[in-house]
CSV table of C-alpha atoms in Angstrom, one decimal:
chain,number,residue,atom,x,y,z
A,18,PRO,CA,-31.5,-28.7,-43.5
A,19,ARG,CA,-31.0,-27.8,-39.9
A,20,GLU,CA,-29.8,-24.3,-40.7
A,21,SER,CA,-32.8,-23.7,-43.0
A,22,ALA,CA,-35.1,-24.6,-40.1
A,23,VAL,CA,-33.4,-22.0,-37.9
A,24,PHE,CA,-33.4,-19.4,-40.7
A,25,PHE,CA,-37.2,-20.1,-41.2
A,26,PHE,CA,-37.8,-19.7,-37.5
A,27,PHE,CA,-36.0,-16.3,-37.3
A,28,LEU,CA,-37.6,-15.2,-40.5
A,29,ILE,CA,-41.1,-15.7,-39.0
A,30,MET,CA,-40.0,-14.1,-35.8
A,31,ASN,CA,-38.5,-11.1,-37.7
A,32,ARG,CA,-41.7,-10.5,-39.8
A,33,LYS,CA,-43.8,-9.9,-36.7
A,34,THR,CA,-41.5,-7.5,-34.8
A,35,LYS,CA,-40.4,-3.9,-35.0
A,36,ARG,CA,-37.2,-3.6,-37.1
A,37,ILE,CA,-34.1,-1.6,-36.4
A,38,HIS,CA,-32.8,0.0,-39.6
A,39,MET,CA,-29.2,0.9,-40.0
A,40,LYS,CA,-27.3,2.9,-42.6
A,41,ASN,CA,-26.6,-0.1,-44.8
A,42,ASN,CA,-30.1,-1.5,-44.6
A,43,ALA,CA,-29.1,-4.5,-42.4
A,44,THR,CA,-31.9,-5.4,-40.1
A,45,ILE,CA,-31.6,-7.1,-36.7
A,46,SER,CA,-34.7,-6.9,-34.5
A,47,LEU,CA,-34.5,-7.0,-30.7
A,48,PRO,CA,-36.6,-10.1,-30.4
A,49,VAL,CA,-34.2,-12.0,-32.7
A,50,TYR,CA,-31.3,-10.7,-30.6
A,51,TYR,CA,-32.9,-11.9,-27.4
A,52,GLY,CA,-34.1,-15.1,-29.1
A,53,LEU,CA,-30.5,-16.0,-30.0
A,54,ILE,CA,-29.4,-15.3,-26.4
A,55,ILE,CA,-32.2,-17.5,-24.9
A,56,ALA,CA,-32.0,-20.2,-27.6
A,57,GLN,CA,-28.4,-21.1,-26.9
A,58,PHE,CA,-29.4,-22.1,-23.4
A,59,ILE,CA,-32.9,-23.5,-24.0
A,60,LEU,CA,-32.0,-25.8,-26.9
A,61,PRO,CA,-29.3,-27.8,-25.0
A,62,MET,CA,-31.8,-28.2,-22.1
A,63,ILE,CA,-34.3,-29.7,-24.6
A,64,ALA,CA,-31.5,-32.0,-25.9
A,65,ALA,CA,-30.7,-33.1,-22.3
A,66,CYS,CA,-34.4,-33.8,-21.6
A,67,ILE,CA,-34.6,-35.9,-24.8
A,68,ASP,CA,-31.7,-38.0,-23.7
A,69,MET,CA,-32.9,-38.2,-20.1
A,70,PHE,CA,-36.2,-39.7,-21.1
A,71,SER,CA,-34.7,-41.8,-23.9
A,72,THR,CA,-35.0,-45.6,-23.4
A,73,ALA,CA,-32.3,-46.4,-26.0
A,74,PRO,CA,-30.2,-49.3,-24.6
A,75,GLU,CA,-27.0,-47.9,-26.0
A,76,LEU,CA,-27.4,-44.7,-23.9
A,77,GLU,CA,-27.9,-46.8,-20.7
A,78,LEU,CA,-24.9,-49.0,-21.5
A,79,LEU,CA,-22.6,-46.1,-22.3
A,80,ASP,CA,-23.7,-44.3,-19.1
A,81,GLN,CA,-22.9,-47.3,-17.1
A,82,THR,CA,-19.5,-48.0,-18.7
A,83,LEU,CA,-18.1,-44.6,-19.5
A,84,TYR,CA,-19.3,-42.3,-16.7
A,85,ARG,CA,-16.7,-41.0,-14.3
A,86,ASP,CA,-17.3,-38.9,-11.3
A,87,PRO,CA,-16.1,-35.3,-11.5
A,88,GLN,CA,-13.1,-34.3,-9.4
A,89,SER,CA,-13.4,-31.3,-7.2
A,90,TRP,CA,-11.2,-29.1,-9.4
A,91,GLU,CA,-13.4,-29.9,-12.4
A,92,LEU,CA,-16.5,-29.0,-10.4
A,93,ALA,CA,-14.9,-25.7,-9.4
A,94,THR,CA,-13.9,-24.9,-13.0
A,95,ILE,CA,-17.3,-25.7,-14.3
A,96,SER,CA,-18.9,-23.6,-11.6
A,97,LEU,CA,-16.6,-20.7,-12.3
A,98,VAL,CA,-17.4,-20.8,-16.0
A,99,GLY,CA,-21.1,-21.1,-15.3
A,100,VAL,CA,-21.0,-17.9,-13.1
A,101,VAL,CA,-19.0,-16.0,-15.8
A,102,ILE,CA,-21.5,-17.1,-18.5
A,103,PHE,CA,-24.4,-16.1,-16.3
A,104,ILE,CA,-22.9,-12.6,-15.7
A,105,ILE,CA,-22.2,-12.1,-19.4
A,106,THR,CA,-25.7,-13.3,-20.4
A,107,VAL,CA,-27.3,-10.8,-18.0
A,108,GLY,CA,-25.1,-8.1,-19.4
A,109,LEU,CA,-26.1,-9.0,-22.9
A,110,CYS,CA,-29.7,-8.9,-22.0
A,111,LEU,CA,-29.2,-5.4,-20.6
A,112,ARG,CA,-27.2,-4.5,-23.8
A,113,GLN,CA,-24.0,-3.5,-22.1
A,114,GLU,CA,-20.9,-2.9,-24.1
A,115,TRP,CA,-18.7,-4.7,-21.6
A,116,ALA,CA,-20.8,-7.9,-22.0
A,117,ARG,CA,-20.5,-7.7,-25.8
A,118,LYS,CA,-16.7,-7.6,-25.5
A,119,ALA,CA,-16.7,-10.3,-22.9
A,120,TYR,CA,-18.8,-12.6,-25.0
A,121,ILE,CA,-16.5,-12.2,-28.0
A,122,TYR,CA,-13.3,-12.8,-26.0
A,123,THR,CA,-14.7,-15.8,-24.1
A,124,PHE,CA,-16.6,-17.5,-27.0
A,125,PHE,CA,-13.9,-19.9,-28.1
A,126,PRO,CA,-12.2,-20.4,-24.7
A,127,THR,CA,-15.5,-21.5,-23.2
A,128,PHE,CA,-15.6,-24.5,-25.5
A,129,LEU,CA,-12.3,-25.7,-23.9
A,130,ILE,CA,-14.4,-26.9,-21.0
A,131,TYR,CA,-15.3,-30.0,-23.1
A,132,PHE,CA,-11.7,-31.1,-22.8
A,133,LEU,CA,-12.0,-31.7,-19.0
A,134,PRO,CA,-11.7,-35.4,-18.1
A,135,TYR,CA,-15.2,-35.4,-16.7
A,136,MET,CA,-16.6,-34.1,-20.0
A,137,HIS,CA,-14.3,-36.2,-22.1
A,138,TRP,CA,-16.9,-38.7,-23.3
A,139,PHE,CA,-20.5,-37.9,-24.0
A,140,TYR,CA,-23.0,-39.5,-26.3
A,141,MET,CA,-26.3,-38.2,-27.3
A,142,SER,CA,-29.1,-39.5,-29.5
A,143,SER,CA,-29.6,-38.0,-33.0
A,144,TYR,CA,-32.7,-36.0,-31.9
A,145,ALA,CA,-30.8,-34.5,-29.0
A,146,ALA,CA,-27.8,-33.7,-31.3
A,147,ILE,CA,-30.1,-31.8,-33.6
A,148,PHE,CA,-31.2,-29.4,-30.8
A,149,ASN,CA,-27.6,-29.2,-29.6
A,150,ASP,CA,-26.3,-28.3,-33.0
A,151,ILE,CA,-29.0,-25.7,-33.5
A,152,ALA,CA,-27.9,-24.1,-30.2
A,153,TYR,CA,-24.3,-23.9,-31.6
A,154,VAL,CA,-25.7,-22.2,-34.7
A,155,CYS,CA,-27.6,-19.7,-32.5
A,156,ALA,CA,-24.4,-19.0,-30.5
A,157,GLY,CA,-22.5,-18.5,-33.7
A,158,GLY,CA,-25.2,-16.2,-35.1
A,159,LEU,CA,-25.0,-14.1,-31.9
A,160,PHE,CA,-21.2,-14.1,-32.1
A,161,ILE,CA,-21.4,-12.7,-35.7
A,162,ILE,CA,-23.9,-10.0,-34.6
A,163,LEU,CA,-21.8,-9.0,-31.7
A,164,ALA,CA,-18.6,-8.9,-33.7
A,165,SER,CA,-19.9,-6.9,-36.7
A,166,PRO,CA,-20.1,-3.2,-35.9
A,167,ALA,CA,-22.8,-2.7,-38.6
A,168,LEU,CA,-25.1,-5.1,-36.7
A,169,TYR,CA,-24.4,-4.5,-33.0
A,170,GLN,CA,-24.2,-0.7,-33.0
A,171,SER,CA,-27.9,-0.1,-33.5
A,172,ILE,CA,-28.8,-2.7,-30.8
A,173,PHE,CA,-26.4,-1.2,-28.2
A,174,THR,CA,-27.1,2.5,-28.9
A,175,LYS,CA,-30.9,2.5,-29.0
A,176,LYS,CA,-32.1,1.4,-25.6
A,177,SER,CA,-35.8,1.1,-26.0
């Protein structure tokens, strides 16, 4: 059900935009490409806002009992990963080939940050989890586009 909502959103988005046609008739529009880039950052922020303003007692209890302060090396690691992700995102928005390769090679290692002791335990409400999961779907869709030559070549060669 969640994947169908994302598909429906991008179907509507794709109908109203200029299409990029390739030899094998696969179509990826630039607004969909940029939408996937932006959605993987905006949707987790929406999820965080939902949980921030949630009055569920279990969230408050878990926050009081399971929260641990980050150590300095964890803050340094998270900051370094954040800077690298920012640089790659700017490169993807500018449709640079190096950013495409960097996104592909850092896609799975970036998820290892969740194994840090500071990030070890986190709980989110079901509504926040929906937005977070849709962000993962968007990131996976962008990964597929950037890893498939038939899909990324027209995006990265035609700079309009």
